[in-house]
Every structure is written in structure tokens, then in C-alpha cells.
Amino acid sequence: MVKRYAGTRLGESHVARKLAVIGAGLMGSGIAQVSAQAGWDVVLRDVTDEALARGTGGIKASYDKFVSKGKLAAEDAEAALSRITTTTDLDAVADADLVVEAVFEKLEVKHEIFRALDKIVRDDAVLASNTSAIPITKIAAVTERPERVVGTHFFSPVPMMQLCELVRGYKTSDETLATAREFAESVGKTCIVVNRDVAGFVTTRLISALVVEAAKLYESGVATAEDIDTACKLGFGHAMGPLATADLTGVDILLHATGNIYTESQDEKFAPPELMRRMVDAGDIGRKSGQGFYKHG
Ligand SMILES: NC(=O)c1ccc[n+]([C@@H]2O[C@H](COP(=O)([O-])OP(=O)(O)OC[C@H]3O[C@@H](n4cnc5c(N)ncnc54)[C@H](O)[C@@H]3O)[C@@H](O)[C@H]2O)c1
């Protein structure tokens, strides 16, 4: 029996379908993990064996944790792992029904991948990007199938976060959007649809605007980081304040995302504050470096 992540059975029509995930980093490995657990055959592709080993090591450790907490049967974890194959060869994804790209957030890297994928995969295959801020239309433009390109924006950590933001590019077809929704729902996610391909979509625009304003308030001495975060938690019921969120996500990641939105929209509210740029220059990028708006560890 094949189970989907949320514990219900996956529809028979999906069982034989093949997913390719490009990029075995934090997001790609998470997407591979939930998909394999939901019954998809997954080919995970990265540029080096080391990156693939890191990705699959993370997946195994995460399955082990779910098993030890009694949330996943050991044999289901084993079956899910056996559905994941890894490769450094892009040609190995040729027979995928759906490809989800999760490489670095750099347009030129994504362009290179989409150009190559467009030549390799079947004409009816759907190409999805997990980008957080780059317009899907820009990514789709280098392919001969812009109507079959869509955004599937998962959240980190993928096995825990419920949301998948589906993004329509300028030419994305209804059928492609439906395929993306079917995929995301099959791995237990709830979807929202971004109908117009604005940079940053809905979620990255919201968090960027909040973090930029919080950083400006902090930078100009209006309030401490703790008080800004407390305001959001106790005043608005947010689970985490914006500056703690920036530290968790990575100040570098948010600076890059907001910079992208600013470049696209020319909307001053997304102009990256000088403080965030200097923090990134200094290496104070949050939890992963031990120092961000807060000291960690
Ligand atoms: N980290 C997050 O919280 C988060 C959340 C949502 C969306 N995203 C988006 O997901 C994407 C991936 O982010 P991430 O955090 O997983 O990055 P990451 O740095 O953890 O992983 C990126 C991976 O892509 C690989 N890669 C680079 N070029 C490649 C190529 N040509 N072929 C195959 N693999 C290649 C790298 O080796 C690396 O393993 C980005 O677009 C990012 O904006 C990230």
C-alpha cells in the first residue's frame, strides 16, 4: 500500500508517475522526501555526488526522526527511500512527468536548467520552479513550452510546512496549474494560487515588506529587535517575529529576495535597508552563522 504524507492513500493514478527534482539542497531534498513518501518515483539531480549524498543523508535522518516519533512506519520510510534515485546526469530526468527545479535563486542558473530540461523532457511534461521571488514568466521564457511552466513554491522545512504557493506565469495554462495543484495536494500540501506573476508572489512580498520595515525600525533606533518581534507576536498573534524570522530564514536570503522584488517592482517599500546589506557583508546572516539580529548558540 502506498501512503501519502498526511497518512491517506495516494490515488492509483499517481503511483506510477515520475517526478524529477533538480537540486538536492534544503528545498529539493525536502520536496523529494515528501514526494517519495507520497508514492512518487523520484529522480533527484544535483551537480556533485557530495551534494546528492548530503541531500539523501538529510532525507534519511528526517525519515528516521518521524519513525522514532511514531509518525511513520519503518517499512514505509524504507519504501519511500527506495523510491528515490539520485543522479548527476540531467539526461536521467528525461522520462519525468513533472520536474521541480530547486537550484540556487539565480536567474542565470535557472535559465540554464530550464533551457536544458525543455530539450530533454517529453513535450507534455510540466516544468515547475520552487523559486521564492523570480517571476515564473522570466524562467518560462527560455523554453518552447511557457504554457507548461508553473511555480510550485514550497516552504521550509518542507515536511512540516503545509503551504504550497502555486504561481501562474504569463502563459501558464489551466491544465498546467491543475497538474501542479494535483501534485502538491498529493504530497499533503494546501495550495494558494497567485494569479498574476508579480515578483515575490504573495508570500515573499508579505514577509519581505514586514522584514524590511522591521529592519528599518531597528536600524533607526525606534525599537529593539526583541520589542519589534514581541509587537508582532503579542499584537498580531504571529508565531514568530520578523527579525527572528529573518535570522531563521537567513538575512542573505531575505536580502536577495527583497532586492529582486525591488528591482522588478521599483516599489520603495522593498528597497533593502543598508543595515541588512552590511550584515550580509559582515557574514552576520542569522542562525546559520551564529549571529544575525540576535546571537545564536
Ligand atoms: N531555503 C528556503 O527556505 C526556501 C524556501 C522556499 C523556496 N526556496 C527556493 O528554493 C530554491 C532552492 O533553495 P535551497 O534553499 O534549497 O538552496 P540550497 O542552496 O540549499 O540548494 C541548492 C542546490 O542546488 C544545487 N544546484 C546548483 N546548480 C545546479 C544545477 N545546475 N543542477 C542541479 N543542482 C544544482 C546545489 O548544488 C545545491 O545543492 C531557491 O530558488 C530558493 O529561492 C528556498
mmCIF file of C-alpha atoms and ligand atoms in Angstrom:
data_model
loop_
_atom_site.group_PDB
_atom_site.id
_atom_site.type_symbol
_atom_site.label_atom_id
_atom_site.label_comp_id
_atom_site.label_asym_id
_atom_site.label_seq_id
_atom_site.Cartn_x
_atom_site.Cartn_y
_atom_site.Cartn_z
ATOM 1 C CA MET A 1 0.000 0.000 0.000
ATOM 2 C CA VAL A 2 1.252 3.459 -0.846
ATOM 3 C CA LYS A 3 0.544 6.239 1.595
ATOM 4 C CA ARG A 4 0.709 9.917 1.099
ATOM 5 C CA TYR A 5 2.420 12.120 3.640
ATOM 6 C CA ALA A 6 -0.722 13.091 5.538
ATOM 7 C CA GLY A 7 -1.452 9.412 6.011
ATOM 8 C CA THR A 8 -4.218 8.905 3.456
ATOM 9 C CA ARG A 9 -3.822 6.685 0.441
ATOM 10 C CA LEU A 10 -2.459 8.120 -2.750
ATOM 11 C CA GLY A 11 -4.693 7.805 -5.796
ATOM 12 C CA GLU A 12 -3.706 4.909 -8.038
ATOM 13 C CA SER A 13 -3.200 7.268 -10.982
ATOM 14 C CA HIS A 14 -0.197 8.823 -9.250
ATOM 15 C CA VAL A 15 1.580 5.689 -8.216
ATOM 16 C CA ALA A 16 3.354 5.077 -11.481
ATOM 17 C CA ARG A 17 4.147 8.733 -12.099
ATOM 18 C CA LYS A 18 7.635 10.018 -12.102
ATOM 19 C CA LEU A 19 8.926 13.189 -10.538
ATOM 20 C CA ALA A 20 12.332 14.765 -11.108
ATOM 21 C CA VAL A 21 13.744 17.222 -8.586
ATOM 22 C CA ILE A 22 16.640 19.393 -9.693
ATOM 23 C CA GLY A 23 18.812 20.475 -6.773
ATOM 24 C CA ALA A 24 19.323 18.339 -3.669
ATOM 25 C CA GLY A 25 19.724 21.241 -1.244
ATOM 26 C CA LEU A 26 17.422 22.167 1.602
ATOM 27 C CA MET A 27 14.284 22.533 -0.543
ATOM 28 C CA GLY A 28 14.959 19.969 -3.255
ATOM 29 C CA SER A 29 15.679 17.242 -0.729
ATOM 30 C CA GLY A 30 12.556 18.185 1.234
ATOM 31 C CA ILE A 31 10.403 18.039 -1.893
ATOM 32 C CA ALA A 32 11.929 14.678 -2.827
ATOM 33 C CA GLN A 33 11.286 13.420 0.702
ATOM 34 C CA VAL A 34 7.569 14.238 0.858
ATOM 35 C CA SER A 35 7.009 13.117 -2.727
ATOM 36 C CA ALA A 36 8.657 9.725 -2.274
ATOM 37 C CA GLN A 37 6.672 9.268 0.905
ATOM 38 C CA ALA A 38 3.516 10.041 -1.065
ATOM 39 C CA GLY A 39 4.331 7.320 -3.591
ATOM 40 C CA TRP A 40 6.051 9.247 -6.374
ATOM 41 C CA ASP A 41 9.098 7.749 -8.024
ATOM 42 C CA VAL A 42 11.665 10.482 -7.612
ATOM 43 C CA VAL A 43 14.876 11.193 -9.504
ATOM 44 C CA LEU A 44 16.955 13.696 -7.556
ATOM 45 C CA ARG A 45 19.594 15.524 -9.562
ATOM 46 C CA ASP A 46 22.455 17.725 -8.363
ATOM 47 C CA VAL A 47 25.808 18.678 -9.835
ATOM 48 C CA THR A 48 28.021 16.679 -7.476
ATOM 49 C CA ASP A 49 27.844 13.345 -5.675
ATOM 50 C CA GLU A 50 28.654 15.177 -2.435
ATOM 51 C CA ALA A 51 25.561 17.384 -2.790
ATOM 52 C CA LEU A 52 23.439 14.298 -3.509
ATOM 53 C CA ALA A 53 24.874 12.453 -0.506
ATOM 54 C CA ARG A 54 24.114 15.449 1.723
ATOM 55 C CA GLY A 55 20.578 15.591 0.346
ATOM 56 C CA THR A 56 19.792 11.909 0.772
ATOM 57 C CA GLY A 57 21.522 11.872 4.184
ATOM 58 C CA GLY A 58 19.153 14.644 5.286
ATOM 59 C CA ILE A 59 16.143 12.771 3.925
ATOM 60 C CA LYS A 60 17.109 9.578 5.734
ATOM 61 C CA ALA A 61 17.723 11.436 9.006
ATOM 62 C CA SER A 62 14.331 13.123 8.687
ATOM 63 C CA TYR A 63 12.509 9.835 7.978
ATOM 64 C CA ASP A 64 14.340 8.305 10.981
ATOM 65 C CA LYS A 65 13.079 11.122 13.177
ATOM 66 C CA PHE A 66 9.467 10.572 12.031
ATOM 67 C CA VAL A 67 9.887 6.837 12.651
ATOM 68 C CA SER A 68 11.309 7.369 16.150
ATOM 69 C CA LYS A 69 8.374 9.670 16.972
ATOM 70 C CA GLY A 70 5.939 7.007 15.794
ATOM 71 C CA LYS A 71 4.661 9.205 12.942
ATOM 72 C CA LEU A 72 5.901 6.958 10.165
ATOM 73 C CA ALA A 73 6.219 3.181 9.968
ATOM 74 C CA ALA A 74 9.801 1.968 9.473
ATOM 75 C CA GLU A 75 8.778 -0.057 6.410
ATOM 76 C CA ASP A 76 7.063 2.990 4.859
ATOM 77 C CA ALA A 77 10.239 5.021 5.402
ATOM 78 C CA GLU A 78 12.287 2.286 3.785
ATOM 79 C CA ALA A 79 9.858 2.042 0.854
ATOM 80 C CA ALA A 80 9.939 5.823 0.398
ATOM 81 C CA LEU A 81 13.746 5.876 0.401
ATOM 82 C CA SER A 82 13.811 3.112 -2.185
ATOM 83 C CA ARG A 83 11.672 5.284 -4.494
ATOM 84 C CA ILE A 84 14.396 7.961 -4.619
ATOM 85 C CA THR A 85 17.217 7.603 -7.128
ATOM 86 C CA THR A 86 19.994 10.143 -7.447
ATOM 87 C CA THR A 87 21.991 11.323 -10.418
ATOM 88 C CA THR A 88 24.391 13.992 -11.602
ATOM 89 C CA ASP A 89 23.278 13.359 -15.176
ATOM 90 C CA LEU A 90 20.483 15.657 -16.327
ATOM 91 C CA ASP A 91 19.527 13.224 -19.104
ATOM 92 C CA ALA A 92 18.346 10.817 -16.397
ATOM 93 C CA VAL A 93 15.260 13.010 -15.837
ATOM 94 C CA ALA A 94 14.078 12.632 -19.454
ATOM 95 C CA ASP A 95 11.069 10.422 -18.678
ATOM 96 C CA ALA A 96 9.686 12.560 -15.834
ATOM 97 C CA ASP A 97 6.040 13.651 -15.934
ATOM 98 C CA LEU A 98 6.824 16.610 -13.722
ATOM 99 C CA VAL A 99 10.126 18.328 -12.943
ATOM 100 C CA VAL A 100 10.511 20.572 -9.912
ATOM 101 C CA GLU A 101 13.563 22.812 -10.011
ATOM 102 C CA ALA A 102 15.070 23.862 -6.671
ATOM 103 C CA VAL A 103 18.561 25.164 -7.506
ATOM 104 C CA PHE A 104 20.135 28.419 -6.312
ATOM 105 C CA GLU A 105 17.959 31.522 -6.543
ATOM 106 C CA LYS A 106 19.864 32.900 -9.539
ATOM 107 C CA LEU A 107 18.076 33.575 -12.808
ATOM 108 C CA GLU A 108 21.027 32.538 -14.969
ATOM 109 C CA VAL A 109 21.332 29.186 -13.173
ATOM 110 C CA LYS A 110 17.597 28.561 -13.524
ATOM 111 C CA HIS A 111 17.686 29.608 -17.191
ATOM 112 C CA GLU A 112 20.440 27.130 -17.922
ATOM 113 C CA ILE A 113 18.417 24.344 -16.276
ATOM 114 C CA PHE A 114 15.110 25.202 -17.985
ATOM 115 C CA ARG A 115 16.744 25.525 -21.402
ATOM 116 C CA ALA A 116 18.290 22.091 -20.983
ATOM 117 C CA LEU A 117 15.152 20.493 -19.481
ATOM 118 C CA ASP A 118 12.991 21.826 -22.314
ATOM 119 C CA LYS A 119 15.114 19.886 -24.794
ATOM 120 C CA ILE A 120 15.286 16.705 -22.737
ATOM 121 C CA VAL A 121 11.842 16.036 -21.261
ATOM 122 C CA ARG A 122 8.687 14.949 -23.123
ATOM 123 C CA ASP A 123 6.606 17.682 -24.763
ATOM 124 C CA ASP A 124 3.731 17.052 -22.361
ATOM 125 C CA ALA A 125 5.854 17.184 -19.193
ATOM 126 C CA VAL A 126 5.339 20.069 -16.790
ATOM 127 C CA LEU A 127 8.289 22.128 -15.566
ATOM 128 C CA ALA A 128 7.916 23.718 -12.138
ATOM 129 C CA SER A 129 10.177 26.078 -10.226
ATOM 130 C CA ASN A 130 10.432 26.421 -6.473
ATOM 131 C CA THR A 131 11.725 29.988 -6.800
ATOM 132 C CA SER A 132 10.748 32.311 -3.948
ATOM 133 C CA ALA A 133 10.947 35.564 -5.863
ATOM 134 C CA ILE A 134 11.889 35.270 -9.531
ATOM 135 C CA PRO A 135 8.940 35.765 -11.926
ATOM 136 C CA ILE A 136 7.875 32.426 -13.433
ATOM 137 C CA THR A 137 7.337 34.191 -16.763
ATOM 138 C CA LYS A 138 11.057 35.066 -16.879
ATOM 139 C CA ILE A 139 12.039 31.455 -16.225
ATOM 140 C CA ALA A 140 9.482 30.122 -18.727
ATOM 141 C CA ALA A 141 10.621 32.486 -21.464
ATOM 142 C CA VAL A 142 13.715 30.420 -22.297
ATOM 143 C CA THR A 143 11.572 27.357 -23.034
ATOM 144 C CA GLU A 144 9.424 26.401 -26.025
ATOM 145 C CA ARG A 145 6.632 25.462 -23.589
ATOM 146 C CA PRO A 146 5.869 28.512 -21.422
ATOM 147 C CA GLU A 147 2.283 27.250 -21.025
ATOM 148 C CA ARG A 148 3.716 24.177 -19.267
ATOM 149 C CA VAL A 149 5.837 26.109 -16.770
ATOM 150 C CA VAL A 150 4.484 26.920 -13.311
ATOM 151 C CA GLY A 151 5.660 27.932 -9.855
ATOM 152 C CA THR A 152 5.384 25.427 -7.018
ATOM 153 C CA HIS A 153 6.698 27.372 -4.063
ATOM 154 C CA PHE A 154 7.138 25.082 -1.082
ATOM 155 C CA PHE A 155 8.152 26.281 2.364
ATOM 156 C CA SER A 156 10.938 25.224 4.681
ATOM 157 C CA PRO A 157 11.113 22.721 6.277
ATOM 158 C CA VAL A 158 9.106 21.053 3.505
ATOM 159 C CA PRO A 159 7.968 18.001 5.540
ATOM 160 C CA MET A 160 6.482 20.294 8.220
ATOM 161 C CA MET A 161 5.114 23.298 6.341
ATOM 162 C CA GLN A 162 1.600 22.936 4.946
ATOM 163 C CA LEU A 163 1.621 25.615 2.260
ATOM 164 C CA CYS A 164 2.432 25.415 -1.422
ATOM 165 C CA GLU A 165 2.084 28.670 -3.348
ATOM 166 C CA LEU A 166 1.179 27.925 -6.965
ATOM 167 C CA VAL A 167 2.226 30.639 -9.365
ATOM 168 C CA ARG A 168 0.841 31.236 -12.833
ATOM 169 C CA GLY A 169 3.351 32.655 -15.280
ATOM 170 C CA TYR A 170 2.029 34.943 -18.009
ATOM 171 C CA LYS A 171 1.382 31.949 -20.276
ATOM 172 C CA THR A 172 0.764 29.140 -17.782
ATOM 173 C CA SER A 173 -2.234 27.057 -18.872
ATOM 174 C CA ASP A 174 -5.109 26.000 -16.626
ATOM 175 C CA GLU A 175 -4.128 22.391 -17.256
ATOM 176 C CA THR A 176 -0.569 23.017 -16.021
ATOM 177 C CA LEU A 177 -1.860 24.766 -12.919
ATOM 178 C CA ALA A 178 -4.168 21.801 -12.285
ATOM 179 C CA THR A 179 -1.230 19.373 -12.637
ATOM 180 C CA ALA A 180 0.784 21.416 -10.151
ATOM 181 C CA ARG A 181 -2.118 21.505 -7.710
ATOM 182 C CA GLU A 182 -2.679 17.766 -8.027
ATOM 183 C CA PHE A 183 0.998 17.152 -7.302
ATOM 184 C CA ALA A 184 1.181 19.499 -4.295
ATOM 185 C CA GLU A 185 -2.046 18.122 -2.826
ATOM 186 C CA SER A 186 -0.830 14.552 -3.367
ATOM 187 C CA VAL A 187 2.122 15.312 -1.076
ATOM 188 C CA GLY A 188 -0.228 16.673 1.595
ATOM 189 C CA LYS A 189 0.033 20.420 0.956
ATOM 190 C CA THR A 190 -2.626 23.111 0.867
ATOM 191 C CA CYS A 191 -2.314 25.410 -2.142
ATOM 192 C CA ILE A 192 -2.878 29.084 -2.703
ATOM 193 C CA VAL A 193 -2.889 30.412 -6.266
ATOM 194 C CA VAL A 194 -1.017 33.516 -7.357
ATOM 195 C CA ASN A 195 -2.940 34.564 -10.451
ATOM 196 C CA ARG A 196 -0.648 37.325 -11.619
ATOM 197 C CA ASP A 197 3.097 36.743 -11.787
ATOM 198 C CA VAL A 198 4.246 39.592 -9.563
ATOM 199 C CA ALA A 199 7.792 39.352 -8.217
ATOM 200 C CA GLY A 200 7.814 37.754 -4.791
ATOM 201 C CA PHE A 201 4.306 36.380 -5.356
ATOM 202 C CA VAL A 202 2.099 36.724 -2.276
ATOM 203 C CA THR A 203 4.161 35.200 0.499
ATOM 204 C CA THR A 204 7.639 36.592 -0.247
ATOM 205 C CA ARG A 205 6.141 40.054 -0.809
ATOM 206 C CA LEU A 206 4.401 39.913 2.561
ATOM 207 C CA ILE A 207 7.408 38.661 4.536
ATOM 208 C CA SER A 208 9.835 40.977 2.683
ATOM 209 C CA ALA A 209 7.709 44.051 3.378
ATOM 210 C CA LEU A 210 7.462 43.085 7.044
ATOM 211 C CA VAL A 211 11.161 42.262 7.482
ATOM 212 C CA VAL A 212 12.296 45.392 5.614
ATOM 213 C CA GLU A 213 10.100 47.600 7.791
ATOM 214 C CA ALA A 214 11.191 45.768 10.957
ATOM 215 C CA ALA A 215 14.877 46.181 9.975
ATOM 216 C CA LYS A 216 14.309 49.891 9.278
ATOM 217 C CA LEU A 217 12.640 50.379 12.666
ATOM 218 C CA TYR A 218 15.530 48.576 14.338
ATOM 219 C CA GLU A 219 18.194 50.377 12.256
ATOM 220 C CA SER A 220 16.799 53.801 13.122
ATOM 221 C CA GLY A 221 16.616 53.018 16.843
ATOM 222 C CA VAL A 222 12.835 53.185 17.083
ATOM 223 C CA ALA A 223 12.707 49.896 18.998
ATOM 224 C CA THR A 224 14.878 46.929 19.964
ATOM 225 C CA ALA A 225 14.817 43.712 17.933
ATOM 226 C CA GLU A 226 13.133 41.947 20.838
ATOM 227 C CA ASP A 227 10.406 44.597 21.121
ATOM 228 C CA ILE A 228 9.721 44.612 17.371
ATOM 229 C CA ASP A 229 9.318 40.848 17.425
ATOM 230 C CA THR A 230 7.210 40.958 20.596
ATOM 231 C CA ALA A 231 4.920 43.523 18.924
ATOM 232 C CA CYS A 232 4.208 41.118 16.080
ATOM 233 C CA LYS A 233 3.807 38.094 18.321
ATOM 234 C CA LEU A 234 1.578 39.592 21.002
ATOM 235 C CA GLY A 235 -0.046 42.314 18.922
ATOM 236 C CA PHE A 236 -0.860 40.267 15.833
ATOM 237 C CA GLY A 237 -0.597 36.679 17.022
ATOM 238 C CA HIS A 238 2.349 35.848 14.746
ATOM 239 C CA ALA A 239 4.126 32.673 15.791
ATOM 240 C CA MET A 240 7.496 34.351 15.309
ATOM 241 C CA GLY A 241 8.604 37.981 14.977
ATOM 242 C CA PRO A 242 10.005 39.291 11.652
ATOM 243 C CA LEU A 243 13.600 39.697 12.836
ATOM 244 C CA ALA A 244 13.690 36.214 14.371
ATOM 245 C CA THR A 245 12.191 35.001 11.077
ATOM 246 C CA ALA A 246 14.948 36.789 9.160
ATOM 247 C CA ASP A 247 17.567 35.045 11.321
ATOM 248 C CA LEU A 248 15.902 31.678 10.769
ATOM 249 C CA THR A 249 15.455 32.099 7.010
ATOM 250 C CA GLY A 250 18.826 33.800 6.527
ATOM 251 C CA VAL A 251 19.332 37.559 6.282
ATOM 252 C CA ASP A 252 21.172 36.899 2.987
ATOM 253 C CA ILE A 253 18.193 35.004 1.547
ATOM 254 C CA LEU A 254 15.739 37.753 2.503
ATOM 255 C CA LEU A 255 18.074 40.491 1.260
ATOM 256 C CA HIS A 256 18.300 38.726 -2.081
ATOM 257 C CA ALA A 257 14.547 38.159 -2.261
ATOM 258 C CA THR A 258 13.629 41.714 -1.384
ATOM 259 C CA GLY A 259 16.312 43.021 -3.769
ATOM 260 C CA ASN A 260 14.692 41.014 -6.578
ATOM 261 C CA ILE A 261 11.239 42.358 -5.770
ATOM 262 C CA TYR A 262 12.596 45.910 -5.602
ATOM 263 C CA THR A 263 14.350 45.552 -8.973
ATOM 264 C CA GLU A 264 11.172 44.238 -10.562
ATOM 265 C CA SER A 265 8.606 46.494 -8.938
ATOM 266 C CA GLN A 266 10.628 49.662 -8.230
ATOM 267 C CA ASP A 267 8.418 49.874 -5.154
ATOM 268 C CA GLU A 268 10.413 51.752 -2.465
ATOM 269 C CA LYS A 269 8.925 49.697 0.352
ATOM 270 C CA PHE A 270 11.058 46.775 -0.844
ATOM 271 C CA ALA A 271 14.328 48.774 -1.026
ATOM 272 C CA PRO A 272 16.789 46.685 1.033
ATOM 273 C CA PRO A 273 17.829 48.579 4.177
ATOM 274 C CA GLU A 274 21.536 49.424 4.425
ATOM 275 C CA LEU A 275 21.726 47.503 7.706
ATOM 276 C CA MET A 276 20.737 44.217 6.022
ATOM 277 C CA ARG A 277 23.340 44.764 3.292
ATOM 278 C CA ARG A 278 26.083 45.426 5.858
ATOM 279 C CA MET A 279 25.028 42.416 7.964
ATOM 280 C CA VAL A 280 25.409 40.193 4.913
ATOM 281 C CA ASP A 281 28.781 41.816 4.026
ATOM 282 C CA ALA A 282 29.936 41.051 7.578
ATOM 283 C CA GLY A 283 28.666 37.456 7.470
ATOM 284 C CA ASP A 284 26.017 38.039 10.169
ATOM 285 C CA ILE A 285 23.333 36.185 8.250
ATOM 286 C CA GLY A 286 21.402 34.647 11.126
ATOM 287 C CA ARG A 287 21.215 31.219 12.715
ATOM 288 C CA LYS A 288 23.450 29.526 10.198
ATOM 289 C CA SER A 289 26.360 31.871 11.047
ATOM 290 C CA GLY A 290 25.593 32.190 14.785
ATOM 291 C CA GLN A 291 24.795 35.891 14.555
ATOM 292 C CA GLY A 292 22.058 37.876 12.872
ATOM 293 C CA PHE A 293 19.634 40.280 14.501
ATOM 294 C CA TYR A 294 20.193 38.012 17.521
ATOM 295 C CA LYS A 295 23.127 35.975 18.801
ATOM 296 C CA HIS A 296 22.592 32.216 18.412
ATOM 297 C CA GLY A 297 24.236 29.281 20.127
HETATM 298 N N1 LIG B 1 15.573 27.881 1.760
HETATM 299 C C1 LIG B 1 14.286 28.239 1.848
HETATM 300 O O1 LIG B 1 13.746 28.467 2.943
HETATM 301 C C2 LIG B 1 13.453 28.357 0.604
HETATM 302 C C3 LIG B 1 12.065 28.401 0.717
HETATM 303 C C4 LIG B 1 11.282 28.451 -0.433
HETATM 304 C C5 LIG B 1 11.879 28.483 -1.675
HETATM 305 N N2 LIG B 1 13.239 28.460 -1.766
HETATM 306 C C6 LIG B 1 13.827 28.461 -3.110
HETATM 307 O O2 LIG B 1 14.172 27.126 -3.432
HETATM 308 C C7 LIG B 1 15.339 27.118 -4.281
HETATM 309 C C8 LIG B 1 16.418 26.272 -3.636
HETATM 310 O O3 LIG B 1 16.735 26.813 -2.374
HETATM 311 P P1 LIG B 1 17.540 25.972 -1.279
HETATM 312 O O4 LIG B 1 17.419 26.721 -0.008
HETATM 313 O O5 LIG B 1 17.148 24.549 -1.336
HETATM 314 O O6 LIG B 1 19.030 26.114 -1.834
HETATM 315 P P2 LIG B 1 20.319 25.235 -1.445
HETATM 316 O O7 LIG B 1 21.487 26.139 -1.611
HETATM 317 O O8 LIG B 1 20.119 24.532 -0.149
HETATM 318 O O9 LIG B 1 20.353 24.132 -2.588
HETATM 319 C C9 LIG B 1 20.551 24.412 -3.933
HETATM 320 C C10 LIG B 1 21.099 23.152 -4.558
HETATM 321 O O10 LIG B 1 21.078 23.298 -5.977
HETATM 322 C C11 LIG B 1 22.229 22.656 -6.477
HETATM 323 N N3 LIG B 1 22.499 23.111 -7.834
HETATM 324 C C12 LIG B 1 23.075 24.247 -8.261
HETATM 325 N N4 LIG B 1 23.147 24.260 -9.605
HETATM 326 C C13 LIG B 1 22.576 23.089 -10.031
HETATM 327 C C14 LIG B 1 22.351 22.504 -11.282
HETATM 328 N N5 LIG B 1 22.720 23.137 -12.391
HETATM 329 N N6 LIG B 1 21.762 21.282 -11.333
HETATM 330 C C15 LIG B 1 21.377 20.657 -10.209
HETATM 331 N N7 LIG B 1 21.579 21.163 -8.988
HETATM 332 C C16 LIG B 1 22.175 22.364 -8.903
HETATM 333 C C17 LIG B 1 23.314 22.995 -5.468
HETATM 334 O O11 LIG B 1 24.420 22.114 -5.588
HETATM 335 C C18 LIG B 1 22.551 22.831 -4.164
HETATM 336 O O12 LIG B 1 22.606 21.513 -3.678
HETATM 337 C C19 LIG B 1 15.702 28.571 -4.495
HETATM 338 O O13 LIG B 1 15.101 29.045 -5.663
HETATM 339 C C20 LIG B 1 15.105 29.250 -3.288
HETATM 340 O O14 LIG B 1 14.823 30.615 -3.500
HETATM 341 C C21 LIG B 1 14.042 28.368 -0.671
#
